[in-house]
Coordinates of C-alpha atoms and ligand atoms in Angstrom, one line a residue:
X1 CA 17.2 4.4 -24.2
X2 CA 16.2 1.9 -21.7
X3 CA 14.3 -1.2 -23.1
X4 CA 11.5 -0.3 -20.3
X5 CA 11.1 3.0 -21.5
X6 CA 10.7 1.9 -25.2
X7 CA 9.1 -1.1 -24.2
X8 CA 5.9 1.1 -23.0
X9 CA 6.6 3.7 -25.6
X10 CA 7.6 6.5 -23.0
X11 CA 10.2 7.6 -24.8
X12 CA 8.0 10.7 -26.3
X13 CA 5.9 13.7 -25.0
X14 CA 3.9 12.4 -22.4
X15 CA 0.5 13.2 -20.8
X16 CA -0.5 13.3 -17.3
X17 CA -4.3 11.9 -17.3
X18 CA -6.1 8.9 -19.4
X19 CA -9.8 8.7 -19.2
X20 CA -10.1 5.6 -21.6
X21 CA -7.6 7.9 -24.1
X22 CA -4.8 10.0 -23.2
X23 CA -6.1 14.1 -22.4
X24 CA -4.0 16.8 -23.6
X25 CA -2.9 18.2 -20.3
X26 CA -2.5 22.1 -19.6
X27 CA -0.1 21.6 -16.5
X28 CA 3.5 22.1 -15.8
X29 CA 6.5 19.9 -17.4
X30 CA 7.3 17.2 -15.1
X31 CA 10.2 15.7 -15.7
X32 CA 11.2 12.2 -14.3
X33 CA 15.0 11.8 -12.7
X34 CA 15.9 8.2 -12.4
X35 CA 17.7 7.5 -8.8
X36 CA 19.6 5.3 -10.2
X37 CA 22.2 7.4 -12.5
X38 CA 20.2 10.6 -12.3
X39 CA 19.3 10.6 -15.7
X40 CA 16.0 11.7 -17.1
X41 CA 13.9 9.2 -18.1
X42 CA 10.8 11.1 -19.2
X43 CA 8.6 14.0 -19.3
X44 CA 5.2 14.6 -18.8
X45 CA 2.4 17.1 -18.8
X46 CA 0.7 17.2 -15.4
X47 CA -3.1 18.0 -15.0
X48 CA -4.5 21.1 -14.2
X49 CA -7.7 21.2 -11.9
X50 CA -9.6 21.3 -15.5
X51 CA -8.4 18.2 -17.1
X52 CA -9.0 17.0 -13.1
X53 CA -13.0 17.8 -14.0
X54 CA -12.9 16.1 -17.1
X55 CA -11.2 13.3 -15.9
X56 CA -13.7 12.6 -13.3
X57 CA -17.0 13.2 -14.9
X58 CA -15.8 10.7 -17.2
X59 CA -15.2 8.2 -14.1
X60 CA -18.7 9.0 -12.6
X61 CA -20.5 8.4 -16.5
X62 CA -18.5 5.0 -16.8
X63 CA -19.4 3.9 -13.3
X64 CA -23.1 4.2 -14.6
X65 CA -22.3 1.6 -17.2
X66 CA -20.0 -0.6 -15.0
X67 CA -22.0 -1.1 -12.3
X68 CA -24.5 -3.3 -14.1
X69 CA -22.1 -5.6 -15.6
X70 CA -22.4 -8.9 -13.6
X71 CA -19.7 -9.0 -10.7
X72 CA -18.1 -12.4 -12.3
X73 CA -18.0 -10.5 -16.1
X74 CA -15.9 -7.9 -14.1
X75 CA -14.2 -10.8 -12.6
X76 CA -13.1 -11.6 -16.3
X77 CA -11.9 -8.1 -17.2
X78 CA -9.6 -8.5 -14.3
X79 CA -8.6 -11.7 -15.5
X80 CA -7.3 -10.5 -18.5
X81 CA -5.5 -7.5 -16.8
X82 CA -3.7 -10.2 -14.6
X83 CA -2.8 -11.9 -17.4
X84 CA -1.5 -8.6 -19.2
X85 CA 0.3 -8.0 -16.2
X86 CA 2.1 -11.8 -16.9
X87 CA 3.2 -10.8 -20.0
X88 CA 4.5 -7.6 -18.5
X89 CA 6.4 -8.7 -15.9
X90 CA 9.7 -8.0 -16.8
X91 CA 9.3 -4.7 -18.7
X92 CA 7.2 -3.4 -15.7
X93 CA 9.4 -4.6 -13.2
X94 CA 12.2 -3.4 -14.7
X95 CA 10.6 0.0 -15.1
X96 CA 9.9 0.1 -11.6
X97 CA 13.8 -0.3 -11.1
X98 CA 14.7 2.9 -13.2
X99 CA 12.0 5.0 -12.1
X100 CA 12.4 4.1 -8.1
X101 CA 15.2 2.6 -7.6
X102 CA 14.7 -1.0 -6.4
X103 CA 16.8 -3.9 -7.0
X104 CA 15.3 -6.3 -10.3
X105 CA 14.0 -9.2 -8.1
X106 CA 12.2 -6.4 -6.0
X107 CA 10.8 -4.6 -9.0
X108 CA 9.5 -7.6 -10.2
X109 CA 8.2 -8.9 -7.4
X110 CA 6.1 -5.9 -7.0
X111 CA 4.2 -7.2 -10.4
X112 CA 3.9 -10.2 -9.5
X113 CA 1.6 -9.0 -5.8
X114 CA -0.1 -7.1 -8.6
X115 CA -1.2 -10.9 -10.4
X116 CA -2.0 -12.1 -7.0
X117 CA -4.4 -10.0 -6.3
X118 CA -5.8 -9.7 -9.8
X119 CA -6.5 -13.3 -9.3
X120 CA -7.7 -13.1 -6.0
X121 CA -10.2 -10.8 -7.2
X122 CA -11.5 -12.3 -9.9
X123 CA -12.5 -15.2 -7.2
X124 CA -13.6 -13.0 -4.8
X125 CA -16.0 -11.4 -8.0
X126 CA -17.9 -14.3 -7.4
X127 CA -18.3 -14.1 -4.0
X128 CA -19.4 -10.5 -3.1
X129 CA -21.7 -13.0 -0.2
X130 CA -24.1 -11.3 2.2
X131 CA -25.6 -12.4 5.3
X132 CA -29.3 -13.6 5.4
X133 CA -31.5 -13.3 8.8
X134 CA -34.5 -14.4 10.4
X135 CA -36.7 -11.8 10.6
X136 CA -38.6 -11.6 13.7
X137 CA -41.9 -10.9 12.0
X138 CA -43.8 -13.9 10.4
X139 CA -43.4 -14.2 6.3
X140 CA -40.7 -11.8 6.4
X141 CA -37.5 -12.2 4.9
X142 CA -33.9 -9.9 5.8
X143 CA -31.1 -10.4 4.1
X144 CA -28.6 -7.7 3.2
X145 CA -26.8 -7.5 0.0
X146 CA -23.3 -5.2 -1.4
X147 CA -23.5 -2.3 -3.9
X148 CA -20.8 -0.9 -5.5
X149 CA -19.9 2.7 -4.4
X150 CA -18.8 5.1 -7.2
X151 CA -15.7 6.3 -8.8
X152 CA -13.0 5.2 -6.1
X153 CA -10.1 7.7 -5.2
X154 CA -6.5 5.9 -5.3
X155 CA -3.4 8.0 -3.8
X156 CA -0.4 5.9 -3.8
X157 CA 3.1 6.3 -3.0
X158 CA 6.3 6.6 -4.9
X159 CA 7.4 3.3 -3.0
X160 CA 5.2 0.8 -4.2
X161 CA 4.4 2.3 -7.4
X162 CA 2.6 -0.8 -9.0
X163 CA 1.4 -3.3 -6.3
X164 CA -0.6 -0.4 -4.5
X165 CA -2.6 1.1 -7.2
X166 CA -3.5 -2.9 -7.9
X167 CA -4.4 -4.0 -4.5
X168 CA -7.6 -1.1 -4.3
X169 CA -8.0 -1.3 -8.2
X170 CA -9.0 -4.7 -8.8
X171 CA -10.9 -5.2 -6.0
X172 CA -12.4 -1.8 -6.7
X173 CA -13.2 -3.1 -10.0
X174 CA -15.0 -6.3 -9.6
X175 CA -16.8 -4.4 -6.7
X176 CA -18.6 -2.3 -9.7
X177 CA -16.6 0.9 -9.3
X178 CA -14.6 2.9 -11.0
X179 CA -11.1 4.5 -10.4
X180 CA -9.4 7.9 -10.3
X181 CA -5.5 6.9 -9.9
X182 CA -3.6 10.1 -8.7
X183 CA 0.2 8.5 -8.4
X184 CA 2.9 9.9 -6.3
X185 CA 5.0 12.2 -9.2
X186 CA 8.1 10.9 -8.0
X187 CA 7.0 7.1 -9.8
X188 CA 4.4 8.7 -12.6
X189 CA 6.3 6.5 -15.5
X190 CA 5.2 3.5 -13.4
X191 CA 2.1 4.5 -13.6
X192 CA 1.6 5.4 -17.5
X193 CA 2.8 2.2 -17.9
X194 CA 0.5 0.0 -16.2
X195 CA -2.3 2.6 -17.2
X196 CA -1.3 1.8 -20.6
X197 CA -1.5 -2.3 -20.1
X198 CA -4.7 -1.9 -18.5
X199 CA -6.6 0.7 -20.8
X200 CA -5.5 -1.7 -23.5
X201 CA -7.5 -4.8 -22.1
X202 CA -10.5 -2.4 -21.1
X203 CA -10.5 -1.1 -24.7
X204 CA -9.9 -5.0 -26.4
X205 CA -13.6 -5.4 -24.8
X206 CA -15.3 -2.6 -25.8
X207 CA -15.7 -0.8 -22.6
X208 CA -16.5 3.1 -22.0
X209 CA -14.0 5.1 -21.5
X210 CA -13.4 6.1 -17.7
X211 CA -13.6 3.0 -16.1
X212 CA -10.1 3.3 -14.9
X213 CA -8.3 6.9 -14.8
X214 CA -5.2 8.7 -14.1
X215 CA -4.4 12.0 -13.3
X216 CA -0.6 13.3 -12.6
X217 CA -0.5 16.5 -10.7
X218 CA 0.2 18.3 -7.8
X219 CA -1.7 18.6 -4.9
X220 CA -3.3 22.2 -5.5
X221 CA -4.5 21.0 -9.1
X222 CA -5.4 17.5 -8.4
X223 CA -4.9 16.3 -5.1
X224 CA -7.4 18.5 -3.2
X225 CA -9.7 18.5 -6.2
X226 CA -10.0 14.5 -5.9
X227 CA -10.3 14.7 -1.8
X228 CA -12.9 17.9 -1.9
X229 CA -15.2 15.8 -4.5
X230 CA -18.3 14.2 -3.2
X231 CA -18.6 12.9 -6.5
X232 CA -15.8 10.3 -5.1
X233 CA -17.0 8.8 -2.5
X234 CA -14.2 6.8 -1.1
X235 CA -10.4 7.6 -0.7
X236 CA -8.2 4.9 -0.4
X237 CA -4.7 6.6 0.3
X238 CA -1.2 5.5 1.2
X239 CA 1.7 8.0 2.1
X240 CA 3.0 9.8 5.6
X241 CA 1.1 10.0 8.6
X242 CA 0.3 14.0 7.8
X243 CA -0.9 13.5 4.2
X244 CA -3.1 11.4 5.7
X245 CA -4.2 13.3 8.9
X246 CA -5.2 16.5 5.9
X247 CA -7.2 13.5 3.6
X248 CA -9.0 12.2 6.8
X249 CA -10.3 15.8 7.7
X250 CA -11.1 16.3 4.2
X251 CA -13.0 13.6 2.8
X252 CA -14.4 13.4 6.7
X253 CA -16.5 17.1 6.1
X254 CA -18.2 15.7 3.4
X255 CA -18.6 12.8 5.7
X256 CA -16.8 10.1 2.5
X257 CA -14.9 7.1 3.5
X258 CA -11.4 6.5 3.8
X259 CA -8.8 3.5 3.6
X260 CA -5.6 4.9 5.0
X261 CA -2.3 2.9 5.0
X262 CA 0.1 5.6 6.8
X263 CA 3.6 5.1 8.2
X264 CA 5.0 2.0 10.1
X265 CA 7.5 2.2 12.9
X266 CA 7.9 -1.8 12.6
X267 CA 10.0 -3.7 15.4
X268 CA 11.2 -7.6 16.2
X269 CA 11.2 -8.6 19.1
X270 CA 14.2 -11.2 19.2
X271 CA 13.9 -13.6 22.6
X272 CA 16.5 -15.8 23.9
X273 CA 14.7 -18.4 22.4
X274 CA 15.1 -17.7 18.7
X275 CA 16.7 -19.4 16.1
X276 CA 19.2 -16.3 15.1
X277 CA 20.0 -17.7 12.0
X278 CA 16.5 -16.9 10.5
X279 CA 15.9 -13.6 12.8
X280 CA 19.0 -12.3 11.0
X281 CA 18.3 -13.1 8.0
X282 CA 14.7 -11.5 8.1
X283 CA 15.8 -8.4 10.0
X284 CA 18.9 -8.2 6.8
X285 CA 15.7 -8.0 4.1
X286 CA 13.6 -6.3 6.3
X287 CA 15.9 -3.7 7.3
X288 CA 18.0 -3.5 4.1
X289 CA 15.7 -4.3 1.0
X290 CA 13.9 -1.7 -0.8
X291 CA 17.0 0.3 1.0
X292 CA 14.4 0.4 4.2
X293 CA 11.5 2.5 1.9
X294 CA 8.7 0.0 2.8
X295 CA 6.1 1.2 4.8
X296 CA 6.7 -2.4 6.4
X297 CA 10.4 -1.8 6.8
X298 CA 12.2 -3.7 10.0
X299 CA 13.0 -0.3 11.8
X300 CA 13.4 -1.6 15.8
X301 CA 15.3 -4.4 16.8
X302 CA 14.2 -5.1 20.6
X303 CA 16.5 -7.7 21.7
X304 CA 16.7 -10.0 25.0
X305 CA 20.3 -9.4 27.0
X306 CA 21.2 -12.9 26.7
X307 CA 21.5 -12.5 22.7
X308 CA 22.1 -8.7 22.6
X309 CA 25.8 -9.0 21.7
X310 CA 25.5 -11.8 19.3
X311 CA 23.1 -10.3 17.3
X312 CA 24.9 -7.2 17.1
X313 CA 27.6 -8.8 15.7
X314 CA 25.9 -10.6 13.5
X315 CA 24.0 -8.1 12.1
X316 CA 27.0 -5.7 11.4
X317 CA 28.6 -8.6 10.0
X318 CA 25.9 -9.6 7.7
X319 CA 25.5 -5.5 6.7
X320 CA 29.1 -5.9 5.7
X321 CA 28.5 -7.9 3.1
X322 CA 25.0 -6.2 1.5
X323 CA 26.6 -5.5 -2.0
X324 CA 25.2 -1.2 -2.6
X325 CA 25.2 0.1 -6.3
X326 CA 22.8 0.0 -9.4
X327 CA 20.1 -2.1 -9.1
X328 CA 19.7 -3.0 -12.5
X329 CA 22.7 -5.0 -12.1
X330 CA 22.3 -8.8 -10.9
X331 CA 23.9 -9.5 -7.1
X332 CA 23.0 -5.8 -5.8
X333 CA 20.7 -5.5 -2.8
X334 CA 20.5 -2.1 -2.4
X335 CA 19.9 0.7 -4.7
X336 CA 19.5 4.1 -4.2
X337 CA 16.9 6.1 -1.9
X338 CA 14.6 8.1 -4.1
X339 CA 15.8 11.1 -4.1
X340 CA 18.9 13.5 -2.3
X341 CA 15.9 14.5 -0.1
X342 CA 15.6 11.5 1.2
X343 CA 19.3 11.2 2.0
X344 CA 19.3 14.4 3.6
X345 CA 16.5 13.3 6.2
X346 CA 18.3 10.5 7.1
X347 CA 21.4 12.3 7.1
X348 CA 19.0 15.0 10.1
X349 CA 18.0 11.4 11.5
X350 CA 21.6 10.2 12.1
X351 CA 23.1 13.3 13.2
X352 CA 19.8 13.7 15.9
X353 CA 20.7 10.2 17.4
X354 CA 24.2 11.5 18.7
X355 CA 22.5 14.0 20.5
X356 CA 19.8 11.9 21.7
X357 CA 22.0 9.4 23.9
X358 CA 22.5 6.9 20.7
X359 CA 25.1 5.9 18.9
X360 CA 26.1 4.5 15.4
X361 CA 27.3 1.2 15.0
X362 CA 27.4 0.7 11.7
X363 CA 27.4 2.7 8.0
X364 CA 25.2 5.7 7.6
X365 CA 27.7 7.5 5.5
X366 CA 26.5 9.1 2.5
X367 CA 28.1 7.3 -0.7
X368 CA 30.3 9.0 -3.5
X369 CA 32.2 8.1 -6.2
X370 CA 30.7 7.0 -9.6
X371 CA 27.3 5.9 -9.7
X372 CA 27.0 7.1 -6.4
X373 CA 27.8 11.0 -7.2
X374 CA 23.9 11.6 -7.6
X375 CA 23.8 11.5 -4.1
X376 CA 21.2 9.0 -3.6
X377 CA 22.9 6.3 -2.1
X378 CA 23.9 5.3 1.4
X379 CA 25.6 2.7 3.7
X380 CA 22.4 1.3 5.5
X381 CA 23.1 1.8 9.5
X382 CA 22.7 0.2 12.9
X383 CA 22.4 2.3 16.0
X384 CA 22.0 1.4 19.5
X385 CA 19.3 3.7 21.2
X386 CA 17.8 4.0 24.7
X387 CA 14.3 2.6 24.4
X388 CA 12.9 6.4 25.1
X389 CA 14.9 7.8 22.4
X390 CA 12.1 10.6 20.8
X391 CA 14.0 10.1 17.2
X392 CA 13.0 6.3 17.1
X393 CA 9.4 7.6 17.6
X394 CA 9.9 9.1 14.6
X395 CA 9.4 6.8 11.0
X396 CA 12.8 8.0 8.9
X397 CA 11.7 6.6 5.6
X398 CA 15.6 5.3 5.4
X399 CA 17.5 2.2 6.0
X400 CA 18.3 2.9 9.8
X401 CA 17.7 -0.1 12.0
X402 CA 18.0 0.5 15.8
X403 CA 19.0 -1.6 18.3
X404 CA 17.1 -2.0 21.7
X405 CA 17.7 -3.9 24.9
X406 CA 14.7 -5.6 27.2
X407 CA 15.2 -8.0 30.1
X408 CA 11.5 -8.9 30.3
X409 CA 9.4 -9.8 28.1
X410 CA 6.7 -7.3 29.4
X411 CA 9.1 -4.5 29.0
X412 CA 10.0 -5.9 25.3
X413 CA 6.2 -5.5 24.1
X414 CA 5.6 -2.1 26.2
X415 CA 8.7 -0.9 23.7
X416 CA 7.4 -2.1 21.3
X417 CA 4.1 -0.9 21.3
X418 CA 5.6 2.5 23.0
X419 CA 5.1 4.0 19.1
X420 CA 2.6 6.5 17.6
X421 CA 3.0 3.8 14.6
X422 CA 1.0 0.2 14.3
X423 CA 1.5 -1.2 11.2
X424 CA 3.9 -4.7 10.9
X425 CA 5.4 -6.2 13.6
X426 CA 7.5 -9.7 14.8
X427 CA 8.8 -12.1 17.1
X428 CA 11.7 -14.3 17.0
X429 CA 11.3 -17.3 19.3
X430 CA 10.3 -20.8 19.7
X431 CA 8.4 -20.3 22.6
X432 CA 5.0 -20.9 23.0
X433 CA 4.5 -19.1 25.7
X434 CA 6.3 -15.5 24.5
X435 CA 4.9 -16.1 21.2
X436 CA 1.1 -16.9 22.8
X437 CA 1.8 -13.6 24.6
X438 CA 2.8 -11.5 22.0
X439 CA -0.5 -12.2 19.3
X440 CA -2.4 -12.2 22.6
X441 CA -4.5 -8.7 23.9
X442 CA -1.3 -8.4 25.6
X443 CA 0.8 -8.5 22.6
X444 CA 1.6 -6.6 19.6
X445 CA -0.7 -3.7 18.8
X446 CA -0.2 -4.0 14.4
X447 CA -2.4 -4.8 12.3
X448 CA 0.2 -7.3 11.1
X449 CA 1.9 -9.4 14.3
X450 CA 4.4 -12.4 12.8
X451 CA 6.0 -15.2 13.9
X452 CA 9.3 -15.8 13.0
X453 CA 8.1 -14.3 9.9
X454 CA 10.0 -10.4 9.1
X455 CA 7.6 -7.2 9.0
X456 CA 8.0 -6.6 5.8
X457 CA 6.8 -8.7 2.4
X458 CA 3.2 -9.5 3.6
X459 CA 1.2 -11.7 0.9
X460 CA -1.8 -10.5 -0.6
X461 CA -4.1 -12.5 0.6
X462 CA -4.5 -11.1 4.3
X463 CA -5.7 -7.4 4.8
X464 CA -3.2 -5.4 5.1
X465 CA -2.9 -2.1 6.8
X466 CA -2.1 -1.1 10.6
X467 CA -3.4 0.8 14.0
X468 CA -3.1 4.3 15.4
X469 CA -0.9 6.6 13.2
X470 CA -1.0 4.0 10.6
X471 CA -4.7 5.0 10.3
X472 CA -6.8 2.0 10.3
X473 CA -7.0 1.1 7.0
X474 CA -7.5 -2.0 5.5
X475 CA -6.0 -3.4 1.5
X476 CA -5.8 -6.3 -0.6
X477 CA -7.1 -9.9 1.0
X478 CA -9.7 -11.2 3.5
X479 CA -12.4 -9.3 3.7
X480 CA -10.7 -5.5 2.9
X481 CA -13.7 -5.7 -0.4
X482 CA -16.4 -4.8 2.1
X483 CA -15.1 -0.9 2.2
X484 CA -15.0 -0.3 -1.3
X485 CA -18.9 -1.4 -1.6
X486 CA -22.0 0.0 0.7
X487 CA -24.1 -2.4 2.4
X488 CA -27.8 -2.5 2.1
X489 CA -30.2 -4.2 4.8
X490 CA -33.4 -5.6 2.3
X491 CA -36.8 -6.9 4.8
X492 CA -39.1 -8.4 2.4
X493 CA -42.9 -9.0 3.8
X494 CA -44.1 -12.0 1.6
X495 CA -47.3 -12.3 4.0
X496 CA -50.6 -10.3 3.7
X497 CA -50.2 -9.2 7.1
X498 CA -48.4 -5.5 8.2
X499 CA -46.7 -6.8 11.6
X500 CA -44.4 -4.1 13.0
X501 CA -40.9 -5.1 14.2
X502 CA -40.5 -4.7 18.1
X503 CA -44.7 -5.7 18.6
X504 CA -45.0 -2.1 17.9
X505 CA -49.5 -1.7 17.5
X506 CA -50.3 1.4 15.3
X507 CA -53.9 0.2 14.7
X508 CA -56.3 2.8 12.7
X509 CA -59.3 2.1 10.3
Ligands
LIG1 C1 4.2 -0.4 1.4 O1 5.3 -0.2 1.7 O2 3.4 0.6 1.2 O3 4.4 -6.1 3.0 C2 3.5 -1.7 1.0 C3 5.1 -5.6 2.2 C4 4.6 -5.3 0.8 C5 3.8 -4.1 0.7 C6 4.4 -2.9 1.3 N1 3.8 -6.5 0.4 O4 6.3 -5.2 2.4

């Protein structure tokens, strides 16, 4: 057995929801396939719609008790599940490589955005600011002030299994609310595990149960139980573009708010004035790493004329040498994708591209052979496309890169923004005037526009999230606390007059 696996005790009969304890579930077997050797590495009892009930009257009860702890004592909770996290680190991160398939340095990276924002929250719990004003009315004060909001719904996805659920849950937390976790099932041992490091502080303190809660299940039993309940009155949720089109219409009857963090379709734009040394490099992680299953994977190349060919060859060159195989192992890059489903929709992907006017310039093959006969692995690919290609539109949640040419910079940007998609986006040059252009109105339409910066491996501390299809979300740093809090304007008449606002007379005796 894997020392993850023992390491968090998931070695036995597991259940699918924690309230403070562990629930004995009533739903279906699931059981957990690593990508990486396609063994199984646990089994779990998913919720039912019933333990869903229980699970969030809990979470509405512990909100009651939450709420009226100081902002800076939650702050301190937090604190400790940072530091929990730093003892973790390795266990977790390996964990993350078993159960998802990323390479070691990945996995572990992932914890460690989860201690960055844990301590960027417990700072922020001490400065949940408002504004004041100047009322307009003599020996009247306004000032508004932030109120926590309820149990928070958190829907994550299997590809950031960790860093997601932390980036709403601790700012959720020292915001005074609670939080109902549903996880993707395809990265539910990820997610007993860090519900099990973080009950454990709550529990070290002497908190109610149902401050922070998980619930495993499907979408009939839990999923649509979770949007559907006004009980929760936000849900933050992070997946495809159509999950989040059905949550938006959902949660938007029973007119809740959402924070949606939907698919990217991220580009560079390389300019004949970039240092193509660093482009590749960035485009190589971007592109490759996480085997191109981030949400702020490089997926466009739009390239100037002048550099086309060079970069071409550079990049086939540099794709040459990625080393593919089990990610456990040090000196891999890429691991598996998660699951043959995956591989088969970038197998439809590749095989539309012929027929579209592209072609393949580099890997795509599916792998076999050894570690590789689960079917999960795959050469990552290049492909030169025509810029109206309708399959590039599309986000293949794979490690296919394609390759566009532009002559102007104009047409680069139209390209670029040319996507349903608005999430991460860069340009490669040393130009102030293209990269002036491209952060300008006239530039990029992300919510994330680098320079000479990649699209993917954002830090925590900006908001993160994108336009359009991406839906308009915003996570983790700045000011992305406001949403999981409701604001309340406060006028206070300290006079012993009744002024009305607007020189409004209502005079009566
Ligand atoms: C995601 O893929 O859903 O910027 C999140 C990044 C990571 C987060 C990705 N910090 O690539």
């Amino acid at each position: 057995m894997d020392t993850a696996l023992q390491a968090f005790d998931l070695t036995k009969k597991l259940e699918g929801a924690n309230t403070g304890s562990w629930l004995s579930c009533n739903g279906d077997i699931l059981v957990s396939v690593s990508p990486i050797d396609g063994r199984t590495i646990g089994r779990i009892r998913t919720a039912t719609a019933n333990d869903y009930e229980k699970v969030a009257k809990q979470a509405v009860k512990a909100f009651k008790v939450w709420r009226m702890i100081p902002a800076p004592q939650r702050g301190d909770i937090v604190r400790q599940i940072g530091d929990a996290l730093r003892h973790n680190k390795q266990n977790l991160g390996r964990l993350v490589s078993l159960n998802v398939g990323k390479i070691l340095s990945e996995g572990e990276g992932e914890v460690q955005e989860m201690i960055d924002i844990a301590d960027f929250a417990v700072g922020q719990s001490r400065m949940l600011y408002g504004l004041s004003m100047h009322s307009e009315r003599p020996r009247h004060r306004m000032y508004e002030q932030w109120h926590p909001l309820g149990p928070v719904g958190v829907i994550t996805a299997f590809n950031f299994p960790v860093a997601v659920w932390s980036w709403n849950a601790m700012i959720a937390l020292i915001a005074g609310n609670t939080v109902i976790w549903k996880p993707s099932h395809k990265a539910a041992l990820c997610a007993l595990a860090v519900t099990k490091i973080a009950s454990e502080v709550l529990d070290r303190n002497n908190l109610p149960q149902g401050i922070l809660n998980l619930v495993i299940g499907n979408r009939k039993q839990v999923g649509n139980p979770l949007v559907n309940d006004s009980r929760v009155p936000l849900i933050s949720a992070t997946g495809s573009v159509n999950m989040g089109k059905a949550i938006n219409q959902a949660v938007a009857a029973r007119l809740g708010k959402t924070i949606l963090e939907l698919g990217g379709n991220n580009a560079i734009i390389v300019t004949p004035h970039a240092d193509l040394t660093l482009a590749i490099r960035s485009i190589v992680f971007g592109a490759v790493g996480t085997a191109g299953q981030r949400c702020t994977t490089t997926r466009r190349i739009i390239a100037h004329k002048a550099i086309y060919a060079d970069l071409q060859q550079a990049l086939i060159k540099a794709y040459q040498q990625v080393p593919i195989g089990n990610p456990l192992e040090d000196g891999i890059l890429m691991g598996p994708l998660i699951d043959t489903e995956a591989v088969d929709n970038m197998m439809a992907a590749l095989a539309e591209i012929g027929s579209q006017g592209g072609k393949i310039l580099y890997g795509g093959e599916k792998l076999s052979g050894g570690i590789f006969e689960t079917g999960t692995y795959v050469q990552p690919c290049i492909c030169e496309v025509p810029p109206d290609c309708a399959i590039v539109r599309e986000e293949t949640f794979a490690p296919i890169l394609y390759l566009i040419p532009y002559e102007e910079l104009d047409e680069a940007i139209a390209i670029h923004n040319g996507v349903p998609q608005g999430l991460s986006s860069a340009i490669f040059s040393n130009n102030l005037k293209e990269v002036e252009t491209f952060l300008s109105h006239l530039g990029s339409d992300c919510g994330i526009a680098n320079v000479n910066v990649g699209t993917s491996g954002a830090e925590i501390g900006g908001a993160f999230g994108g336009e359009k299809d991406t839906g308009g979300g915003r996570e983790a740093g700045s000011d992305s606390w406001k949403a999981y809090m409701r604001r309340q304007t406060n006028t206070i008449n300290w006079s012993d007059e009744m002024p009305l606002a607007q020189g409004v007379r209502f005079e009566f005796d």
